[in-house]
Every structure is written in structure tokens, then in C-alpha cells.
XYZ file of C-alpha atoms in Angstrom:
682
model
C -55.584 36.845 8.618
C -53.391 35.859 5.546
C -52.171 32.837 4.686
C -48.431 32.995 2.677
C -49.463 32.489 -0.400
C -51.615 35.099 -0.200
C -49.331 37.598 0.963
C -46.188 36.480 -1.287
C -49.583 36.544 -4.603
C -49.984 40.781 -2.744
C -46.703 41.592 -3.186
C -46.053 41.274 0.424
C -42.425 42.339 0.978
C -40.174 41.375 4.637
C -36.806 42.763 5.776
C -33.304 40.909 6.480
C -31.542 42.491 10.038
C -27.896 44.509 9.014
C -26.892 45.546 5.692
C -25.513 48.592 5.160
C -25.958 51.460 1.993
C -22.124 52.044 0.980
C -22.128 53.738 -3.028
C -23.782 52.182 -5.756
C -21.441 53.924 -8.388
C -23.629 52.244 -11.006
C -23.942 54.918 -13.597
C -20.513 54.743 -14.294
C -21.402 51.970 -16.704
C -24.719 51.726 -17.450
C -24.947 54.202 -19.424
C -24.395 51.928 -23.346
C -25.301 49.313 -24.091
C -23.153 45.673 -24.155
C -20.228 45.890 -26.028
C -18.753 43.189 -28.359
C -14.774 42.683 -27.921
C -12.506 41.708 -30.849
C -10.946 38.435 -31.134
C -8.058 38.330 -27.764
C -4.551 37.127 -29.134
C -4.955 33.853 -27.145
C -7.263 32.216 -24.803
C -6.642 30.240 -21.249
C -9.151 28.003 -20.730
C -9.392 26.011 -17.495
C -10.417 23.064 -16.458
C -12.283 24.284 -13.443
C -14.567 26.817 -14.273
C -17.210 26.069 -11.209
C -17.465 24.448 -7.852
C -16.862 20.626 -8.099
C -14.467 18.023 -9.898
C -12.382 19.325 -12.695
C -13.716 17.338 -16.792
C -10.954 14.419 -18.549
C -9.463 15.993 -21.805
C -10.827 15.403 -25.163
C -8.202 17.227 -26.540
C -4.501 17.177 -28.120
C -2.134 19.671 -28.517
C -2.039 20.562 -31.829
C -5.227 19.843 -33.249
C -7.914 22.284 -34.274
C -11.446 22.511 -32.920
C -14.118 23.947 -33.768
C -16.323 27.291 -31.835
C -18.584 25.472 -29.690
C -16.602 22.070 -29.628
C -16.860 20.167 -26.217
C -13.352 20.264 -24.679
C -13.727 17.797 -21.631
C -15.649 14.911 -21.154
C -17.784 15.972 -17.895
C -17.150 13.037 -14.759
C -18.440 12.905 -11.234
C -18.113 14.870 -8.409
C -20.151 17.491 -9.492
C -18.348 17.821 -13.347
C -18.715 20.587 -15.930
C -17.372 20.223 -19.248
C -15.958 23.308 -21.296
C -16.149 24.333 -24.648
C -14.619 25.872 -27.046
C -15.514 29.858 -27.399
C -13.889 29.958 -30.685
C -12.304 27.699 -33.660
C -8.446 27.411 -33.652
C -5.554 25.355 -32.448
C -5.017 23.773 -29.125
C -1.127 25.552 -28.851
C -0.816 24.036 -25.629
C -2.260 22.063 -22.539
C -0.162 23.863 -19.501
C -0.806 24.623 -15.637
C -1.544 28.937 -15.869
C -1.739 31.299 -12.978
C -6.547 30.928 -12.204
C -8.520 32.930 -11.119
C -8.027 33.361 -7.245
C -6.675 35.457 -5.273
C -3.155 33.490 -4.493
C -3.388 33.179 -8.705
C -2.373 29.384 -8.081
C -1.515 27.523 -11.197
C -4.265 25.728 -12.718
C -4.540 23.298 -15.770
C -5.619 24.618 -18.684
C -5.980 25.044 -22.718
C -4.217 27.451 -24.324
C -6.324 28.097 -27.664
C -4.906 29.862 -30.068
C -8.274 31.230 -32.469
C -7.979 31.506 -36.314
C -10.973 33.885 -36.642
C -12.972 32.337 -38.804
C -15.568 31.830 -35.834
C -16.636 28.690 -37.672
C -19.394 26.368 -35.502
C -20.001 22.906 -34.423
C -22.615 20.873 -34.814
C -25.630 22.720 -32.938
C -29.465 21.421 -31.847
C -31.733 23.682 -32.169
C -35.096 23.465 -31.622
C -38.396 25.740 -30.524
C -40.244 23.443 -28.537
C -39.168 21.857 -25.508
C -43.087 20.262 -24.867
C -41.660 16.466 -26.349
C -38.112 16.970 -23.947
C -38.734 15.181 -19.813
C -36.903 16.629 -17.509
C -34.244 14.218 -17.505
C -33.723 15.445 -20.853
C -33.266 18.679 -19.846
C -31.692 18.393 -16.635
C -28.810 16.938 -19.459
C -29.156 19.922 -21.333
C -27.946 22.065 -18.766
C -24.890 19.683 -17.995
C -23.496 18.859 -21.163
C -23.741 22.779 -21.882
C -21.493 23.295 -19.279
C -23.790 25.446 -17.296
C -23.073 27.023 -13.676
C -24.181 29.852 -11.356
C -22.783 33.067 -12.698
C -23.547 35.283 -9.816
C -20.570 34.445 -8.232
C -20.361 31.013 -6.663
C -20.571 28.431 -9.992
C -22.894 26.044 -8.840
C -23.299 23.436 -11.729
C -26.995 24.458 -12.647
C -28.174 20.532 -13.180
C -27.078 19.417 -10.539
C -30.097 22.730 -8.818
C -32.308 22.000 -11.474
C -32.317 18.160 -10.516
C -33.484 18.801 -6.131
C -34.597 15.588 -5.176
C -37.196 17.799 -2.869
C -40.588 19.738 -3.742
C -39.286 22.998 -4.667
C -42.625 25.715 -3.305
C -40.424 29.258 -4.785
C -38.056 30.090 -7.668
C -36.637 32.626 -6.579
C -34.546 35.052 -9.390
C -31.914 37.029 -8.019
C -31.799 40.294 -10.430
C -30.856 42.565 -7.423
C -27.025 42.718 -7.755
C -26.886 44.606 -4.951
C -22.463 45.189 -5.787
C -21.573 48.538 -6.590
C -20.198 49.000 -9.259
C -21.484 46.325 -11.386
C -24.442 46.538 -13.517
C -23.862 42.676 -15.843
C -27.657 41.512 -14.659
C -28.631 45.700 -14.939
C -27.843 45.526 -18.943
C -28.624 42.106 -19.121
C -32.170 42.464 -18.429
C -32.594 45.545 -19.898
C -31.214 43.695 -23.055
C -32.762 40.610 -23.039
C -35.497 39.986 -20.385
C -37.499 38.014 -23.321
C -34.779 34.948 -22.753
C -34.512 35.221 -19.356
C -38.050 34.772 -19.203
C -37.552 32.077 -21.373
C -35.657 30.410 -19.544
C -37.214 30.603 -16.309
C -39.713 28.734 -17.890
C -37.473 25.985 -18.954
C -36.764 25.954 -15.176
C -40.589 25.643 -13.654
C -40.736 22.617 -16.686
C -38.687 20.960 -14.600
C -39.320 22.253 -10.741
C -42.486 22.861 -10.860
C -42.504 25.462 -8.363
C -46.651 27.464 -7.668
C -44.458 30.814 -8.465
C -41.582 32.548 -9.651
C -40.492 35.933 -8.134
C -37.838 37.505 -9.967
C -36.129 40.096 -7.106
C -34.507 43.407 -8.762
C -34.002 46.529 -6.641
C -35.620 49.258 -6.730
C -33.011 51.751 -8.288
C -33.044 50.156 -11.586
C -35.845 51.217 -13.168
C -35.757 49.979 -16.481
C -34.508 46.268 -16.069
C -37.983 45.761 -13.846
C -40.437 47.118 -16.491
C -38.396 45.128 -19.279
C -39.005 41.825 -16.927
C -42.864 42.802 -16.577
C -43.127 42.995 -20.115
C -41.566 39.898 -21.201
C -43.207 38.197 -18.342
C -46.419 39.709 -19.463
C -48.111 36.378 -20.295
C -47.639 34.316 -17.185
C -48.919 35.428 -14.425
C -47.397 32.234 -12.683
C -43.785 35.079 -12.708
C -44.116 37.444 -10.280
C -41.569 40.656 -10.616
C -40.704 42.837 -7.651
C -38.826 45.344 -6.472
C -36.788 45.009 -3.411
C -34.934 48.744 -1.055
C -31.917 49.119 -2.504
C -29.734 47.300 0.820
C -26.005 45.747 0.801
C -26.340 42.228 1.110
C -29.516 41.983 -0.244
C -28.603 39.803 -3.536
C -26.856 37.093 -0.960
C -29.574 34.058 -1.391
C -30.568 33.536 1.655
C -31.123 37.625 2.592
C -33.311 37.446 -0.979
C -35.045 34.417 0.548
C -36.501 36.121 3.451
C -37.411 38.754 1.862
C -39.298 37.666 -1.351
C -40.742 35.156 1.166
C -40.412 35.948 5.023
C -38.533 31.874 5.076
C -35.453 31.788 6.907
C -32.455 28.936 5.606
C -32.060 26.807 8.746
C -28.097 26.848 10.221
C -25.690 25.135 7.817
C -28.727 24.153 5.259
C -29.732 25.216 2.012
C -32.516 26.531 0.744
C -33.987 23.651 -0.525
C -34.937 22.721 2.389
C -37.350 25.562 2.388
C -38.898 23.962 -0.420
C -36.492 27.354 -2.447
C -34.091 27.113 -5.307
C -32.793 30.089 -6.869
C -31.189 31.542 -10.075
C -29.144 33.982 -11.638
C -30.836 36.197 -13.529
C -27.704 35.468 -16.435
C -27.907 31.391 -15.788
C -30.938 31.640 -16.961
C -30.324 33.542 -20.187
C -27.431 30.427 -20.023
C -30.252 28.545 -19.540
C -32.810 29.869 -22.563
C -29.440 29.661 -24.699
C -28.622 25.823 -24.288
C -32.369 24.390 -24.743
C -33.519 26.837 -27.642
C -29.943 27.210 -29.800
C -27.561 24.387 -28.088
C -24.965 26.826 -27.356
C -23.038 25.611 -24.920
C -21.373 28.520 -21.592
C -19.088 30.200 -23.594
C -19.159 34.063 -23.265
C -20.414 36.346 -20.746
C -21.386 40.133 -20.068
C -18.656 41.364 -17.554
C -18.470 45.295 -16.039
C -15.016 46.728 -16.904
C -15.036 49.859 -14.861
C -13.423 51.834 -12.673
C -11.790 55.883 -12.965
C -8.943 54.081 -15.287
C -10.733 52.750 -17.890
C -11.891 55.958 -20.036
C -14.239 53.759 -21.668
C -15.974 52.372 -18.651
C -19.070 49.856 -20.338
C -20.506 45.725 -20.194
C -18.715 43.829 -22.709
C -19.754 40.430 -24.008
C -16.226 38.317 -22.625
C -15.292 35.279 -24.176
C -13.635 32.650 -21.484
C -10.500 32.496 -21.414
C -10.489 35.862 -22.226
C -7.608 37.560 -20.371
C -7.959 40.488 -18.088
C -5.855 42.534 -19.432
C -7.403 41.818 -23.429
C -10.419 43.703 -21.681
C -9.252 46.652 -19.843
C -6.688 47.377 -22.952
C -10.107 47.312 -25.223
C -12.114 49.741 -23.062
C -9.330 52.338 -22.694
C -7.126 51.009 -19.313
C -4.536 54.121 -18.232
C -2.714 52.809 -15.271
C -1.487 54.817 -12.276
C 0.965 54.283 -9.531
C 0.120 51.480 -7.325
C -2.800 50.904 -10.098
C -4.859 47.976 -7.974
C -7.056 45.863 -10.123
C -9.872 44.280 -8.950
C -12.078 41.578 -10.138
C -15.598 40.983 -9.005
C -17.249 44.450 -6.496
C -15.061 46.416 -3.368
C -17.427 44.600 -1.250
C -16.939 41.163 -1.931
C -14.240 40.692 -4.823
C -10.318 40.428 -4.706
C -7.160 42.623 -5.932
C -5.653 40.038 -8.668
C -1.839 39.436 -8.390
C -1.641 39.741 -12.481
C -3.930 40.767 -14.877
C -2.985 37.037 -16.704
C -6.058 36.000 -15.285
C -8.106 34.995 -17.441
C -12.194 35.290 -17.741
C -14.139 32.238 -16.163
C -18.145 31.488 -15.115
C -18.294 33.233 -12.035
C -16.490 36.455 -13.590
C -19.132 39.473 -13.191
C -17.049 42.408 -13.210
C -13.216 44.064 -13.460
C -12.785 47.306 -11.630
C -9.860 49.188 -11.760
C -9.712 52.387 -9.245
C -7.261 55.043 -8.367
C -6.201 55.433 -5.494
C -8.484 57.879 -5.038
C -11.692 56.329 -5.620
C -10.824 53.470 -3.424
C -8.618 54.586 -0.690
C -5.890 52.120 0.051
C -7.276 50.437 4.020
C -5.305 51.971 6.522
C -2.967 49.949 9.191
C -5.398 47.611 11.932
C -5.813 49.074 15.099
C -7.265 47.167 18.045
C -11.244 46.669 18.365
C -12.681 49.501 20.108
C -15.651 47.030 20.644
C -18.439 49.421 19.450
C -20.762 46.368 18.165
C -20.896 47.857 14.736
C -20.376 45.275 12.946
C -22.223 43.265 14.565
C -25.215 45.829 13.724
C -24.413 45.399 9.603
C -24.152 41.900 9.954
C -26.749 40.504 7.847
C -26.312 37.162 9.303
C -27.074 37.649 13.437
C -23.587 37.256 14.330
C -20.635 38.388 16.564
C -17.666 39.367 13.962
C -15.515 40.727 17.617
C -16.110 37.787 19.450
C -14.814 35.743 15.595
C -12.102 37.208 15.246
C -10.768 36.119 18.199
C -11.347 32.891 18.377
C -10.015 33.162 14.495
C -6.362 34.803 15.553
C -6.981 32.198 18.700
C -6.913 29.687 16.297
C -10.124 27.923 18.508
C -11.835 26.506 15.838
C -14.229 24.456 18.666
C -15.479 27.744 19.249
C -15.670 29.575 15.986
C -18.204 26.719 14.717
C -20.112 26.960 17.502
C -20.176 30.892 17.217
C -21.884 29.750 13.605
C -18.765 30.263 11.491
C -19.978 28.661 8.508
C -22.753 30.548 8.584
C -20.946 33.795 7.342
C -21.634 34.688 3.658
C -18.340 37.154 3.764
C -20.118 40.153 1.845
C -18.002 42.229 3.979
C -20.064 45.030 5.824
C -18.443 44.201 8.800
C -14.890 45.263 7.496
C -16.745 48.093 5.784
C -18.397 49.931 9.224
C -15.439 49.249 11.362
C -13.667 52.356 12.599
C -10.242 50.194 13.575
C -10.557 48.797 10.190
C -10.391 45.787 11.231
C -9.877 42.981 7.652
C -12.579 40.515 9.258
C -13.832 38.783 6.403
C -9.879 37.691 5.922
C -9.762 36.125 9.364
C -12.765 34.226 8.458
C -11.441 33.289 5.299
C -8.310 31.807 6.830
C -10.042 29.957 9.304
C -12.638 28.508 7.635
C -9.557 27.048 4.865
C -8.277 25.997 8.210
C -10.871 24.184 9.530
C -11.759 23.189 6.774
C -8.216 20.822 6.124
C -8.578 20.061 9.908
C -11.225 17.943 9.159
C -10.075 16.632 5.498
C -6.649 15.906 7.547
C -9.263 13.988 10.202
C -11.259 12.352 8.031
C -8.005 10.269 6.234
C -6.326 10.101 9.635
C -9.775 7.518 10.031
C -10.093 5.781 6.934
C -5.886 5.004 7.179
C -6.712 4.093 10.834
C -10.085 2.017 8.861
C -7.243 0.329 6.700
C -4.992 -0.751 8.993
C -7.289 -2.069 11.536
C -9.034 -4.017 8.648
C -5.226 -4.914 7.254
C -3.988 -6.560 11.348
C -7.215 -7.997 11.145
C -5.975 -9.601 7.508
C -2.850 -10.971 8.694
C -4.137 -12.332 11.770
C -6.839 -14.691 9.963
C -3.804 -15.834 7.581
C -1.662 -16.249 10.811
C -4.155 -18.611 12.276
C -5.142 -20.574 9.635
C -1.559 -21.014 8.531
C -1.428 -22.243 12.237
C -4.208 -24.234 12.102
C -4.151 -25.881 7.794
C -2.867 -28.866 9.612
C -5.728 -29.520 11.158
C -9.007 -30.658 9.802
C -11.723 -29.228 12.471
C -14.857 -31.075 12.969
C -17.611 -30.044 11.094
C -21.516 -31.076 11.258
C -21.453 -33.711 8.193
C -25.318 -33.296 6.839
C -27.057 -36.197 6.476
C -26.875 -36.252 2.806
C -23.131 -37.773 3.542
C -24.096 -39.536 6.107
C -26.131 -41.517 4.190
C -23.248 -41.813 1.541
C -21.072 -43.709 4.180
C -23.690 -45.896 5.520
C -24.635 -47.455 2.174
C -20.857 -47.586 1.013
C -20.299 -49.648 4.062
C -23.406 -51.512 3.750
C -21.959 -52.036 0.070
C -18.464 -53.446 1.436
C -20.096 -55.474 4.198
C -22.360 -58.044 1.487
C -19.625 -58.078 -0.904
C -17.262 -58.908 1.495
C -18.652 -61.375 4.914
C -15.384 -62.640 5.318
C -13.218 -60.565 6.200
C -11.916 -60.851 8.736
C -12.280 -57.377 11.467
C -9.131 -55.759 10.856
C -10.009 -56.280 6.967
C -12.813 -54.612 7.511
C -11.748 -51.938 9.439
C -9.412 -50.942 5.818
C -12.649 -51.417 3.679
C -14.647 -48.785 5.828
C -11.606 -47.001 6.160
C -10.961 -46.839 2.087
C -14.829 -46.169 1.166
C -14.784 -42.942 4.207
C -11.390 -42.026 2.189
C -14.263 -42.235 -1.169
C -16.774 -40.097 0.075
C -15.087 -37.253 1.644
C -13.724 -36.317 4.445
C -15.959 -37.598 7.376
C -13.163 -38.002 10.207
C -16.716 -36.302 12.105
C -19.041 -38.331 11.220
C -18.370 -41.342 12.908
C -20.006 -41.451 16.693
C -18.311 -40.883 19.431
C -19.394 -43.318 22.002
C -18.904 -45.756 24.523
C -20.147 -49.006 22.511
C -18.059 -47.613 18.730
C -15.001 -46.762 21.376
C -15.249 -50.140 22.390
C -15.240 -52.266 18.941
C -11.983 -49.929 18.047
C -10.095 -51.276 21.380
C -11.083 -55.190 19.929
C -9.991 -55.054 16.483
C -7.202 -53.530 18.111
C -5.907 -56.060 19.905
C -7.525 -59.143 17.039
C -3.773 -56.887 15.252
C -1.983 -57.587 17.658
C -2.420 -61.138 17.558
C -2.325 -61.283 14.822
C 1.219 -59.594 14.278
C 2.095 -61.552 17.137
C 2.073 -64.468 15.412
C 3.094 -63.565 12.183
C 6.502 -62.328 13.559
C 6.695 -66.208 14.694
C 5.474 -68.089 11.903
C 8.586 -65.377 9.800
C 11.159 -66.120 12.795
C 13.460 -68.082 10.311
C 13.505 -65.686 7.615
C 16.973 -64.106 8.494
C 18.819 -67.904 7.656
C 16.260 -68.370 4.356
C 17.766 -64.650 2.914
C 21.285 -66.017 3.983
C 21.019 -69.326 2.775
C 19.382 -68.016 -1.017
C 22.332 -65.452 -0.993
C 24.596 -68.359 -0.707
C 22.894 -70.289 -3.106
C 23.074 -66.793 -5.824
C 26.753 -67.105 -4.766
C 27.395 -70.254 -5.592
C 25.344 -70.362 -9.010
C 27.670 -66.892 -10.444
C 30.402 -69.241 -9.062
C 29.903 -72.148 -11.380
C 29.200 -69.841 -14.083
C 32.053 -68.285 -14.118
C 34.004 -71.538 -14.146
C 32.049 -73.406 -16.418
C 33.061 -70.020 -18.585
C 36.680 -70.422 -17.770
C 36.394 -74.625 -18.714
C 34.837 -74.201 -21.905
C 37.432 -71.525 -22.930
C 40.456 -73.552 -21.945
C 39.085 -76.683 -22.922
C 38.430 -75.358 -26.591
C 41.945 -74.567 -27.413
C 42.879 -78.483 -26.555
C 39.618 -80.608 -27.490
C 36.910 -79.756 -29.068
C 35.020 -82.683 -28.208
C 35.945 -82.262 -23.915
C 34.760 -78.830 -24.702
C 31.881 -79.765 -25.987
C 31.326 -82.264 -22.780
C 32.370 -79.324 -20.528
C 29.881 -76.697 -21.427
C 26.958 -79.494 -21.239
C 27.760 -79.553 -17.623
C 27.905 -76.387 -16.916
C 24.488 -75.436 -18.339
C 23.481 -78.617 -16.567
C 25.181 -77.439 -13.101
C 23.774 -73.835 -14.078
C 20.629 -75.328 -14.828
C 19.989 -76.738 -11.334
C 21.410 -74.033 -8.669
C 18.390 -71.933 -10.852
C 15.721 -74.303 -9.523
C 17.624 -74.610 -6.475
C 16.685 -70.099 -6.058
C 12.987 -70.733 -7.575
C 12.265 -73.263 -5.313
C 13.510 -71.161 -2.487
C 11.613 -68.252 -4.135
C 8.208 -68.725 -2.475
C 9.493 -69.407 0.975
C 11.140 -65.899 0.888
C 7.899 -64.554 -0.721
C 6.008 -65.249 2.173
C 8.899 -64.554 4.654
C 8.784 -60.950 2.967
C 5.124 -60.720 3.162
C 5.135 -61.370 6.578
C 8.046 -58.499 7.211
C 6.014 -56.417 5.843
C 4.101 -55.696 8.614
C 7.249 -55.695 10.893
C 8.250 -52.155 11.934
C 12.528 -53.401 11.606
C 13.268 -54.170 7.814
C 11.163 -56.598 6.499
C 11.731 -54.628 2.413
C 15.862 -55.804 2.320
C 14.823 -59.185 2.324
C 12.953 -59.264 0.089
C 14.434 -56.918 -2.912
C 17.869 -59.073 -1.831
C 15.939 -61.996 -2.886
C 14.727 -60.170 -6.212
C 18.371 -59.754 -7.152
C 19.541 -63.299 -6.236
C 16.720 -64.523 -8.899
C 17.190 -62.348 -11.635
C 21.419 -62.085 -11.132
C 21.044 -66.272 -11.144
C 18.748 -66.162 -14.552
C 21.070 -63.989 -15.895
C 24.627 -66.136 -15.374
C 22.390 -69.428 -16.517
C 21.637 -67.857 -19.536
C 25.392 -65.869 -20.162
C 26.206 -70.521 -20.220
C 24.095 -71.146 -22.598
C 24.710 -67.981 -24.977
C 28.361 -68.971 -24.889
C 28.915 -72.179 -24.972
C 27.141 -73.823 -28.333
C 25.291 -77.495 -28.079
C 28.073 -80.336 -27.972
C 27.076 -82.168 -31.610
C 27.634 -78.309 -33.745
C 31.442 -78.508 -31.662
C 31.512 -82.177 -33.182
C 30.368 -81.505 -36.960
C 32.630 -78.206 -36.909
C 36.046 -80.198 -35.675
C 35.245 -82.817 -38.707
C 35.553 -80.218 -40.889
C 38.964 -77.927 -39.338
C 41.856 -78.758 -40.577
C 44.903 -79.996 -38.409
C 46.042 -77.215 -36.912
C 43.061 -77.083 -33.249
C 43.880 -74.004 -32.807
C 42.173 -72.695 -36.329
C 39.226 -74.195 -34.938
C 39.407 -72.113 -32.336
């Protein structure tokens, strides 16, 4: 029995369930080659043209840029840069309508071309032999390449797969009716596409590369086989024409017989899928150094006089493409971005071409009839038969209308690829895909809100714990929790106590306790170091009793302290009074008899000195009383302060008396020299 690899080598194909065969209408646009459009009046470049985050702006309004110059710096979360499709001036940076059914505004760069088409400096190379995988992936990243089949997934993320890739699958099926962009690209640029395939093979190292092309594109098949003839690891496969064989999971099933699990990705089964347009951009970036600034777009429909595939610069408005190909609108005209099966009607033609734009369809009212009014389901099961994902579209629609989100997920709503096959075959004209899209958006929003709520709850709980901890710390701040001190701290305290004992062996028990406390304070807070046992408790009680007896003895010896303090105060008052009397006596005597004044002054000085000596003699007693009273709880400090004040005042009075009265000898000499009138001498 042949192995899977042998079956693939022999060209065996498999079938996927479901599928439909709508009218192709590809012949309308594939009769002529790819055209080139004239430069538009201005370009609108949305910062986000892919799945992932926006880049960071690198340009400002009014700045002149060159063709290929990077305009945004890629960040995280699958971010890609965008580049200037032509040289010109940045005239504005503001929100503009996006390439979305809602046309919601997105931040965009408005570039006005200068017509010179001047390129920035590019890095071209002839070989990639000297580049490792990381360098190649960085080139794809900074070139801004995203999946050009419709999803817009960043190519560098796919290329940097952590899983072993067994098969690289190249999607050249292009199963949508009307669209021929990939068909014409393979016809005209097969060599460049094969070169891009070989770059990806260098990065991924697959066993084989399988290129799937529908058998309604014989010219593209021949061109690709001719370009890949030198590489026996690239296998070109013509597959039966059936919609939606271009779906990623369906193409993997057809070429490898592998099925991607529900909720999984192709890498889970060892497969990676790339579009032919993406691989052409890979070749341009690696070998020519060109970023992704243009792509092939099919412009077709009965209202287009010149249906054709064109090279459209990214940022060109849809209106510019239509007018360039001869657009003649009709009443109730519709313009669809994408194919008739998976595309969406544009609310305005002022929408720009982005990296995922592959077709602009402008049909008349007969070509694509407007859907009729929705009717009740007749339960014909045609939708289930056509579903390529083997889902139950009827049940999903019921759950979507009832907003039963749990049931929708249980029935694998997110496995729906929104191919539109169920809506196409529905006889009741129920827009099933629209129900699914709305339900998916609601579920995503619900999950996002749930995640936000959980994060908010986590932040609240963390804040609550923090506030409780801070409150507990404030309440216990005055408490010093017991701790088990390390042996090193215990040793330091023991050494300090030994030094104190050796230095002062004669100290009393109370003084020894004081020294130990000081030692503990120097070494740190070691209140928890002292062992709490009965011996220590007894020692503490003994010391307290000794301290009490010592205080009682001191209190008895200092019982007379208040009296001595009163006596000292009386002595100070007497000294002050004597000094004042001496001063008055000196003043009165000087006016009458100088000799008597001199004698009186001498007597006053002697009295003042005597009073000062009396105060000084009483000072030791006062100091002793003050010292003794310092251990008493009453007011021992007041007596000491009063004594110090008395001494100071007595000394001041004595000094004042000496300064006011000169010596008696000096007064006598002055008297002999003065005139008869004694008042002149005074």
C-alpha cells in the first residue's frame, strides 16, 4: 500500500465535502494582459491594511517622500509597515473611510504624487546564499508583506513557524467567479513566483511544495510547470474546478488529504499555505529590495467598458480604477470589493485599494440580481449539503437569531469560512452568512468584555489586599514584632556585655542593667534576644527591689531640699537688696562727702561679696538636693533651676556694685584736685 508521500508524489488528489459550481465569468477579464494605471490625483494610505496592529508614524504633514520610503515603523502584535507607493508630499494625516462594509474612518496618510516616481535607495541582491532564516524573515517583515489572498495575515509570522512544516501549499486556485488576478499573474510572472517559492522553501525546509491551480486555467498551469521544471521538489497540481476549493482548509484536504482540526491552524498538521501574489511580493522584496506598494486588481463587470487586470498602487481610490477602465454607472449601481461570493458592497467609491484588495466588481442589475426579501426556512437541507465545513447552517442561523452564543460555539460557528455557499443555494433567500458575521462579532465583543472584567477584578482584588496590608502596617507600626535574631547578633551582644563587666566590675546592679541596655541599643534592636526563663525573671525582680530601696534612701536624705531651696532664695533676695541699698547710698554720699562715699562703697562691696560667698556655700547642698530629686517623680528639676538662677543673680549684683563704685583711693585723689564746690566733683 502506498504511503501518503508516495500518493502525493504520484499526483493523487482528494475531495472535500460540499461545494457549488456558480457561473465563472472569468473570460470577461482574462483576455488582455495586466495593464498599468496612470498616477491618481492623490493616494489614501490607511495605517492598518492587515491582521494586526498599526505601525508608528515616521512622517509629518508637509514632508516630501520618495517612492518605496517607509512611512510607519512596525511595532508589536503582528505589526507591518506601509511604504510610499510613489514620490510626493504628505498633504495630510487624518481619518478616512476604510476598506470595510461599514467604511468606518481609520487614520490614513494622504500622499499627493509629484509625478517624478523617484525611488528611495533599494538593496538588491542576486543570491540569498549568505542570508540566514532570520535575515530573510526580517526582509519580509520590513517589506510590509501580508497575505494577498484576502485574509491579510502577516507573511513574516507564517514564515517564522515554530512547528516543522512538511508541505508548503501554494494557492493558485482563485475559485471566486469573475476574479482573474492570480491567473494573469501566473501567466506573466511565473518565474518570479517560483523564485519566491524557493525563498520560502529555504526558510521552512518542507519536503515538497504543492502548487494547486484549478483546471480552468490551463495557460497558468503550463507557465508554472515550465518555470518550476528545474526543481523536482515543486509539484504543480491541476485540481477540479469547484467552489470553494481555494479555501485554505479545502485546498489542504484536496492536495494532502489532511484535515485541519476545529479551532486549529494548518501548521498543526505540518502544512503552510501561501498565495501566489504573496510569493511574487516575496521575490520582489528579497531580490529587488522593493516593498509591497502595488498589487494586481481585477476590474470587471458589465458597467466596465474595458474589463482588465491592472497594477494598482496601494492607496488608489476605487473611483480612480473605475474611471480608468471606462465606468458607466446605472441606476441603483452597486460596486463590490472582492468576488460575488465573499465580497461586500462598498458604501462609497472613495475607498482606497489595500493589500487585500483583489477585485472590483461593478455589475448591472441583470448581471447580479439584488437579493429578494427573506422568507421562512423550508428545511430543505440544501445549505448543509453545500457547506464545505460540514456544519449545520440552519441550526446556526436559529441560534444566531436567538443570540444563543453558547450553542453557536458548541456547533462550531467559528469554523465557518463565510464562503457564502449556503446563502447561494438557499431557496428562501436567507442571508445566512450575514447572521454568522454578526454573531461572530457579538461573541468576540462578549469575550473581550469578559476579559476586561476579569482583569478589572484582578486589579481590584490586588488593590484591596494592598490597602489592607498598609492599614495593618500602620496599626502595628508602634509594635516591634519578636524575631529570631541570627547567631551573629547574639554573639555581638554577648561580647558587649562582657566588655561592660570587665570595664566596670564595681558597678551596682542597676548601673549594670543600664549599661546592658545601652549596649543592646548600640548593637540594634535585640529585645527578642534575651531568653525568657525563670532565672532571668528572678534576676529582674531582684534588680527592681534594689532600685526601689535605693530611691527610698535618696528620698529620705533629700527631705530637707525644699527648705534649703527656700533659704537660698531668701539669701539671693537679701543680696539683691543689699546691692541696691549700697548703690543708693553711694549716689547720695557722692553728692555730699567724697570720703564718706568711698567708705560706703567699700562697705557695700564687702557686703555684696559676703552675700555671694554665702550663696556659693549653699550651692553644693542645692546641687545635691537637685540630683537627689531628679529620681523623684515630683518636681526635682525646679529646685535645681531656681538655685542656678539665684547664683547667677547674686554674681551679677556683686559685679554691678563693683563697676558702679570706684576705689576709695581714687575718690580721695579726685577730691584734692577738684574746686571748692563739691557738686562739680560729683
